[in-house]
């Protein structure tokens, strides 16, 4: 079967012929119908993130935002069979540790990120295996098509968890969203849909235009602003209730924290680049005196899909609005390259394998 594979960090991915996966007893093999292309793929391709223990090596098939159909079932799998329409979260849990048992599989003890490690080849391929399939597979409702599901991928669900579970967003809250890539635009749409007031910050007018279309109450071009936190304070009458760093560089993180009102909540969603290597200095005394909360947020516990699907069904949320262009598998190398310059708008989705 065909797959997009890392040959060397930073060198264009190559489309290769690789063996079709055989399911282990706990696994299913999914025939890929759609898969999002994400900044996390770009990071892995650059060789980032060894500072927290993920080193994606040459030979890796990337791709972690899939939707597809079960094509083959391991001997121990009980709940899924051939032909089922499914998706999986990018953080495949073991199903047995204390976090998985308590409904927090996104922070599983032995979390296996799909498409980033040898043991979990990804979905930039005609098919891919899923560990602990009974635990990780999620049935796709009829109302959600494959492309929309791939758009929900990691960024939309990450933004949903960040806003609802980690920030405890309330209607009327002002939310400053720093960085309007896939996760940032998702956060704009979700915040607006849930009755909050999103303020979108980015350096590209095209992304700010998209944010306005998705319901941003105000936008700030960080390249033109002398003082980004000051501008957020001006448009929110004293500071945001919630701020999100949806990019993961020192500047957006500090701007996000600085844009908060007293007792505001910062949610860090973006993982850092090799520039920061996981370390960003913050105004801790100010945060203490102003009772600012700093939360990390990673993916979304799979138990939360039900609520997301209900809101999609009700027409409140529409992940398809964040989908950018649709691509064929052979377009992936060029799309990934263009992410270095932040040229993609919305979430590119492969729908042709
Ligand atoms: Zn676990
Ligand atoms: Zn992703």
Short mmCIF file of C-alpha atoms and ligand atoms in Angstrom, two decimals:
data_model
loop_
_atom_site.label_atom_id
_atom_site.label_comp_id
_atom_site.label_asym_id
_atom_site.label_seq_id
_atom_site.Cartn_x
_atom_site.Cartn_y
_atom_site.Cartn_z
CA UNK A 1 0.00 0.00 0.00
CA UNK A 2 1.06 3.62 -0.39
CA UNK A 3 2.19 5.79 2.53
CA UNK A 4 3.90 9.16 3.11
CA UNK A 5 7.13 8.44 5.01
CA UNK A 6 9.84 10.54 6.70
CA UNK A 7 13.20 9.84 5.06
CA UNK A 8 15.24 12.50 6.85
CA UNK A 9 14.14 15.22 9.27
CA UNK A 10 13.32 18.32 7.27
CA UNK A 11 13.65 16.62 3.87
CA UNK A 12 10.44 16.19 1.83
CA UNK A 13 8.39 13.13 2.79
CA UNK A 14 8.39 10.42 0.15
CA UNK A 15 5.43 8.38 -1.06
CA UNK A 16 6.50 4.76 -0.66
CA UNK A 17 5.09 1.30 -1.16
CA UNK A 18 4.97 -0.33 2.31
CA UNK A 19 3.51 -3.61 3.64
CA UNK A 20 -0.23 -3.62 4.45
CA UNK A 21 -0.61 -3.80 8.27
CA UNK A 22 -1.50 -7.12 9.95
CA UNK A 23 -3.60 -6.64 13.12
CA UNK A 24 -2.16 -7.86 16.45
CA UNK A 25 -4.82 -9.57 18.65
CA UNK A 26 -5.82 -6.26 20.34
CA UNK A 27 -5.81 -4.26 17.09
CA UNK A 28 -8.00 -3.36 14.18
CA UNK A 29 -6.70 -2.16 10.83
CA UNK A 30 -8.49 0.91 9.52
CA UNK A 31 -8.72 1.75 5.85
CA UNK A 32 -8.11 5.50 5.80
CA UNK A 33 -10.84 7.64 4.24
CA UNK A 34 -9.57 11.04 5.43
CA UNK A 35 -6.74 12.44 7.57
CA UNK A 36 -5.87 15.99 8.62
CA UNK A 37 -2.39 17.45 8.13
CA UNK A 38 -1.28 19.20 11.30
CA UNK A 39 1.46 21.41 12.70
CA UNK A 40 2.34 18.47 14.97
CA UNK A 41 3.26 16.52 11.82
CA UNK A 42 5.49 19.42 10.86
CA UNK A 43 7.16 19.39 14.31
CA UNK A 44 7.78 15.63 14.17
CA UNK A 45 9.15 15.96 10.64
CA UNK A 46 11.55 18.68 11.88
CA UNK A 47 12.77 16.30 14.59
CA UNK A 48 11.39 18.45 17.43
CA UNK A 49 10.21 17.30 20.84
CA UNK A 50 12.93 14.96 22.05
CA UNK A 51 12.97 17.28 25.08
CA UNK A 52 9.81 15.55 26.30
CA UNK A 53 10.61 12.10 25.10
CA UNK A 54 9.08 11.94 21.63
CA UNK A 55 11.58 11.49 18.85
CA UNK A 56 10.00 10.64 15.54
CA UNK A 57 12.60 8.89 13.45
CA UNK A 58 13.22 8.28 9.77
CA UNK A 59 10.94 5.57 8.36
CA UNK A 60 7.93 6.88 10.29
CA UNK A 61 4.52 7.07 8.59
CA UNK A 62 2.99 10.28 9.97
CA UNK A 63 -0.75 11.08 10.22
CA UNK A 64 -2.80 11.28 13.44
CA UNK A 65 -6.18 12.85 12.51
CA UNK A 66 -7.90 9.95 10.77
CA UNK A 67 -11.34 8.70 9.95
CA UNK A 68 -11.98 5.47 8.12
CA UNK A 69 -13.51 2.04 7.94
CA UNK A 70 -12.49 -1.10 9.83
CA UNK A 71 -10.86 -3.43 7.30
CA UNK A 72 -9.39 -6.16 9.52
CA UNK A 73 -9.97 -7.24 13.13
CA UNK A 74 -7.56 -8.88 15.62
CA UNK A 75 -8.57 -12.05 17.47
CA UNK A 76 -9.29 -10.36 20.82
CA UNK A 77 -11.32 -7.43 19.53
CA UNK A 78 -14.97 -7.71 20.55
CA UNK A 79 -16.71 -4.44 19.88
CA UNK A 80 -15.78 -3.61 16.28
CA UNK A 81 -16.10 -5.45 13.03
CA UNK A 82 -15.31 -4.99 9.36
CA UNK A 83 -17.14 -2.09 7.75
CA UNK A 84 -17.58 0.01 10.94
CA UNK A 85 -17.03 3.74 10.40
CA UNK A 86 -14.69 4.92 13.10
CA UNK A 87 -12.20 7.48 14.31
CA UNK A 88 -9.52 7.33 17.00
CA UNK A 89 -8.00 10.04 19.20
CA UNK A 90 -4.35 10.75 18.34
CA UNK A 91 -3.29 9.73 21.85
CA UNK A 92 -3.96 5.99 21.87
CA UNK A 93 -4.44 4.83 25.47
CA UNK A 94 -3.67 1.42 26.99
CA UNK A 95 -7.15 1.27 28.55
CA UNK A 96 -5.80 -0.14 31.80
CA UNK A 97 -3.81 2.51 33.70
CA UNK A 98 -5.39 4.65 36.43
CA UNK A 99 -5.90 7.61 34.07
CA UNK A 100 -7.61 5.55 31.36
CA UNK A 101 -9.77 3.92 34.02
CA UNK A 102 -10.82 7.32 35.35
CA UNK A 103 -11.75 8.68 31.91
CA UNK A 104 -8.55 10.63 31.27
CA UNK A 105 -7.04 8.49 28.53
CA UNK A 106 -5.54 11.60 26.92
CA UNK A 107 -2.93 11.53 29.72
CA UNK A 108 -2.51 7.73 29.77
CA UNK A 109 0.60 6.34 31.55
CA UNK A 110 1.71 4.62 28.36
CA UNK A 111 0.06 6.90 25.83
CA UNK A 112 1.03 6.01 22.28
CA UNK A 113 0.76 8.98 19.93
CA UNK A 114 -0.53 7.74 16.59
CA UNK A 115 1.85 8.44 13.73
CA UNK A 116 4.78 9.67 15.84
CA UNK A 117 6.44 6.44 16.99
CA UNK A 118 7.56 3.24 15.31
CA UNK A 119 5.01 1.17 17.23
CA UNK A 120 2.10 3.27 15.94
CA UNK A 121 2.41 3.93 12.21
CA UNK A 122 0.10 6.75 11.19
CA UNK A 123 -2.70 7.45 8.75
CA UNK A 124 -0.84 9.14 5.88
CA UNK A 125 -1.35 5.72 4.32
CA UNK A 126 -4.05 3.61 2.74
CA UNK A 127 -4.45 1.80 6.08
CA UNK A 128 -3.11 1.85 9.65
CA UNK A 129 -3.39 -0.33 12.79
CA UNK A 130 -4.96 0.82 16.10
CA UNK A 131 -3.76 -0.60 19.43
CA UNK A 132 -6.33 -1.63 22.09
CA UNK A 133 -9.06 -1.15 19.51
CA UNK A 134 -11.96 -1.84 21.87
CA UNK A 135 -10.75 0.99 24.10
CA UNK A 136 -9.60 3.50 21.49
CA UNK A 137 -11.98 3.24 18.53
CA UNK A 138 -14.91 5.64 18.47
CA UNK A 139 -17.92 4.96 16.25
CA UNK A 140 -18.62 7.79 13.85
CA UNK A 141 -22.25 8.99 13.88
CA UNK A 142 -23.92 8.94 10.45
CA UNK A 143 -24.22 12.72 10.57
CA UNK A 144 -20.43 13.20 10.64
CA UNK A 145 -18.66 12.48 7.36
CA UNK A 146 -15.03 11.36 7.07
CA UNK A 147 -13.64 14.74 6.00
CA UNK A 148 -15.43 16.59 8.79
CA UNK A 149 -14.17 14.02 11.28
CA UNK A 150 -10.60 14.48 10.05
CA UNK A 151 -11.15 18.22 10.54
CA UNK A 152 -12.23 17.49 14.10
CA UNK A 153 -8.96 15.54 14.22
CA UNK A 154 -6.67 16.68 16.99
CA UNK A 155 -7.04 20.45 16.78
CA UNK A 156 -10.80 20.89 17.08
CA UNK A 157 -11.14 18.39 19.91
CA UNK A 158 -8.06 19.83 21.62
CA UNK A 159 -9.62 23.30 21.48
CA UNK A 160 -12.91 21.92 22.81
CA UNK A 161 -11.26 20.23 25.80
CA UNK A 162 -9.12 23.31 26.47
CA UNK A 163 -12.10 25.67 26.55
CA UNK A 164 -14.75 23.53 28.22
CA UNK A 165 -12.85 21.24 30.60
CA UNK A 166 -9.64 23.11 31.37
CA UNK A 167 -10.79 26.75 31.20
CA UNK A 168 -14.39 26.08 32.28
CA UNK A 169 -15.57 28.64 29.73
CA UNK A 170 -18.81 30.50 30.54
CA UNK A 171 -21.14 32.36 28.16
CA UNK A 172 -20.07 35.99 28.00
CA UNK A 173 -16.40 35.27 28.81
CA UNK A 174 -13.85 37.19 26.76
CA UNK A 175 -11.39 34.68 25.28
CA UNK A 176 -8.08 35.87 23.81
CA UNK A 177 -6.85 33.30 21.29
CA UNK A 178 -3.19 33.77 20.38
CA UNK A 179 -2.30 32.03 17.11
CA UNK A 180 -4.96 31.29 14.50
CA UNK A 181 -3.74 28.05 12.97
CA UNK A 182 -6.05 25.03 13.06
CA UNK A 183 -6.38 24.88 16.83
CA UNK A 184 -6.76 28.66 17.18
CA UNK A 185 -9.47 28.91 14.53
CA UNK A 186 -11.23 25.94 16.11
CA UNK A 187 -11.12 27.75 19.45
CA UNK A 188 -12.61 30.89 17.85
CA UNK A 189 -15.53 28.92 16.41
CA UNK A 190 -16.13 26.91 19.59
CA UNK A 191 -15.93 29.95 21.88
CA UNK A 192 -18.38 31.84 19.68
CA UNK A 193 -20.74 28.85 19.45
CA UNK A 194 -20.76 28.50 23.23
CA UNK A 195 -21.71 32.13 23.76
CA UNK A 196 -18.30 33.57 24.62
CA UNK A 197 -16.53 36.52 22.97
CA UNK A 198 -13.42 35.37 21.08
CA UNK A 199 -10.63 37.87 20.36
CA UNK A 200 -8.32 36.46 17.68
CA UNK A 201 -4.62 37.37 17.54
CA UNK A 202 -2.31 36.45 14.67
CA UNK A 203 0.29 38.02 12.39
CA UNK A 204 -1.47 37.12 9.12
CA UNK A 205 -4.49 39.05 7.85
CA UNK A 206 -5.79 35.98 5.96
CA UNK A 207 -6.07 34.06 9.22
CA UNK A 208 -7.68 37.01 11.00
CA UNK A 209 -10.23 37.27 8.15
CA UNK A 210 -11.05 33.62 8.64
CA UNK A 211 -11.33 34.20 12.41
CA UNK A 212 -13.84 37.03 11.80
CA UNK A 213 -15.88 34.72 9.54
CA UNK A 214 -15.89 32.15 12.34
CA UNK A 215 -17.25 34.62 14.89
CA UNK A 216 -14.30 36.56 16.36
CA UNK A 217 -15.70 39.63 18.13
CA UNK A 218 -12.38 41.44 17.57
CA UNK A 219 -9.06 40.71 15.86
CA UNK A 220 -5.56 41.98 16.57
CA UNK A 221 -2.68 41.85 14.10
CA UNK A 222 0.28 41.13 16.39
CA UNK A 223 2.74 42.40 13.77
CA UNK A 224 1.13 45.82 13.71
CA UNK A 225 0.39 46.13 17.43
CA UNK A 226 3.03 47.73 19.69
CA UNK A 227 1.63 46.00 22.74
CA UNK A 228 -0.55 42.94 22.11
CA UNK A 229 -1.61 42.37 25.75
CA UNK A 230 -2.48 46.09 26.01
CA UNK A 231 -4.70 45.87 22.93
CA UNK A 232 -6.53 42.84 24.35
CA UNK A 233 -7.09 44.77 27.59
CA UNK A 234 -8.45 47.70 25.56
CA UNK A 235 -10.98 45.64 23.58
CA UNK A 236 -12.08 43.56 26.57
CA UNK A 237 -12.44 46.38 29.08
CA UNK A 238 -9.79 45.19 31.51
CA UNK A 239 -8.49 41.88 30.16
CA UNK A 240 -9.65 38.50 28.97
CA UNK A 241 -11.26 35.92 31.24
CA UNK A 242 -9.56 33.11 29.32
CA UNK A 243 -6.45 33.16 27.14
CA UNK A 244 -5.15 30.41 24.93
CA UNK A 245 -1.66 30.03 23.49
CA UNK A 246 -2.54 28.03 20.41
CA UNK A 247 0.95 28.26 18.93
CA UNK A 248 3.59 27.47 21.54
CA UNK A 249 6.31 30.08 21.14
CA UNK A 250 7.59 32.30 23.95
CA UNK A 251 5.97 35.43 22.51
CA UNK A 252 2.45 34.02 22.13
CA UNK A 253 2.60 32.35 25.54
CA UNK A 254 3.66 35.53 27.33
CA UNK A 255 1.23 37.66 25.32
CA UNK A 256 -1.58 35.28 26.26
CA UNK A 257 -0.79 35.42 29.97
CA UNK A 258 -0.40 39.21 29.75
CA UNK A 259 -3.79 39.61 28.11
CA UNK A 260 -5.69 38.20 31.09
CA UNK A 261 -7.80 40.05 33.61
CA UNK A 262 -7.16 39.32 37.31
CA UNK A 263 -8.18 35.73 38.19
CA UNK A 264 -8.06 34.90 34.49
CA UNK A 265 -7.22 31.45 33.16
CA UNK A 266 -4.44 30.73 30.69
CA UNK A 267 -4.55 27.46 28.77
CA UNK A 268 -1.37 26.29 27.07
CA UNK A 269 -2.27 24.22 24.04
CA UNK A 270 0.67 24.75 21.69
CA UNK A 271 3.80 22.69 22.31
CA UNK A 272 7.03 24.63 21.91
CA UNK A 273 9.57 24.65 19.10
CA UNK A 274 13.31 23.96 19.23
CA UNK A 275 13.73 27.67 20.02
CA UNK A 276 12.15 27.22 23.48
CA UNK A 277 12.76 23.47 23.83
CA UNK A 278 9.98 23.30 26.40
CA UNK A 279 11.04 26.28 28.56
CA UNK A 280 9.36 29.71 28.60
CA UNK A 281 9.88 32.31 31.33
CA UNK A 282 6.74 33.89 32.76
CA UNK A 283 5.91 36.84 35.08
CA UNK A 284 5.28 34.59 38.07
CA UNK A 285 4.98 37.36 40.68
CA UNK A 286 2.35 39.19 38.63
CA UNK A 287 0.52 35.90 38.09
CA UNK A 288 0.57 35.27 41.83
CA UNK A 289 -0.59 38.76 42.79
CA UNK A 290 -3.35 38.66 40.17
CA UNK A 291 -4.34 35.06 40.93
CA UNK A 292 -3.81 33.98 37.33
CA UNK A 293 -4.28 30.25 36.66
CA UNK A 294 -1.99 28.45 34.19
CA UNK A 295 -3.37 25.18 32.77
CA UNK A 296 -1.89 22.69 30.36
CA UNK A 297 -4.25 20.96 27.95
CA UNK A 298 -3.53 17.92 25.82
CA UNK A 299 -5.94 16.36 23.34
CA UNK A 300 -9.33 15.38 24.70
CA UNK A 301 -10.46 12.46 26.85
CA UNK A 302 -12.27 10.10 24.45
CA UNK A 303 -15.33 10.04 26.75
CA UNK A 304 -15.97 13.62 25.58
CA UNK A 305 -16.68 12.64 21.95
CA UNK A 306 -20.36 12.00 22.75
CA UNK A 307 -20.95 15.61 23.75
CA UNK A 308 -19.02 16.90 20.75
CA UNK A 309 -21.05 14.73 18.37
CA UNK A 310 -24.30 15.91 20.01
CA UNK A 311 -23.33 19.56 19.47
CA UNK A 312 -22.43 18.83 15.84
CA UNK A 313 -25.74 17.05 15.34
CA UNK A 314 -27.59 20.01 16.87
CA UNK A 315 -25.82 22.35 14.46
CA UNK A 316 -24.07 24.26 17.26
CA UNK A 317 -20.58 23.19 16.17
CA UNK A 318 -19.35 22.59 12.63
CA UNK A 319 -15.77 21.28 12.37
CA UNK A 320 -16.16 21.38 8.58
CA UNK A 321 -15.88 25.19 8.84
CA UNK A 322 -12.24 24.81 9.88
CA UNK A 323 -11.32 22.44 7.05
CA UNK A 324 -9.11 24.24 4.55
CA UNK A 325 -8.15 22.58 1.32
CA UNK A 326 -8.63 18.88 0.58
CA UNK A 327 -5.64 16.99 -0.79
CA UNK A 328 -4.40 13.74 -2.25
CA UNK A 329 -1.75 11.69 -0.43
CA UNK A 330 0.94 12.81 -2.87
CA UNK A 331 0.27 16.47 -1.97
CA UNK A 332 1.32 15.89 1.66
CA UNK A 333 5.07 16.53 1.25
CA UNK A 334 4.46 19.97 -0.30
CA UNK A 335 1.73 20.87 2.22
CA UNK A 336 4.00 20.00 5.13
CA UNK A 337 6.82 22.09 3.63
CA UNK A 338 4.53 25.10 3.31
CA UNK A 339 3.70 24.89 7.04
CA UNK A 340 7.22 26.12 7.84
CA UNK A 341 6.09 29.56 6.68
CA UNK A 342 2.60 29.23 8.25
CA UNK A 343 1.06 29.38 4.77
CA UNK A 344 -1.86 27.00 5.29
CA UNK A 345 -5.20 28.45 6.44
CA UNK A 346 -7.55 26.17 8.35
CA UNK A 347 -7.03 22.42 8.48
CA UNK A 348 -5.82 20.71 5.27
CA UNK A 349 -7.40 17.26 4.94
CA UNK A 350 -6.27 14.36 2.75
CA UNK A 351 -9.31 12.64 1.27
CA UNK A 352 -7.67 10.77 -1.61
CA UNK A 353 -5.34 7.83 -0.93
ZN1 LIG B 1 -3.77 4.37 30.16
ZN1 LIG B 2 -2.87 17.20 14.92
#
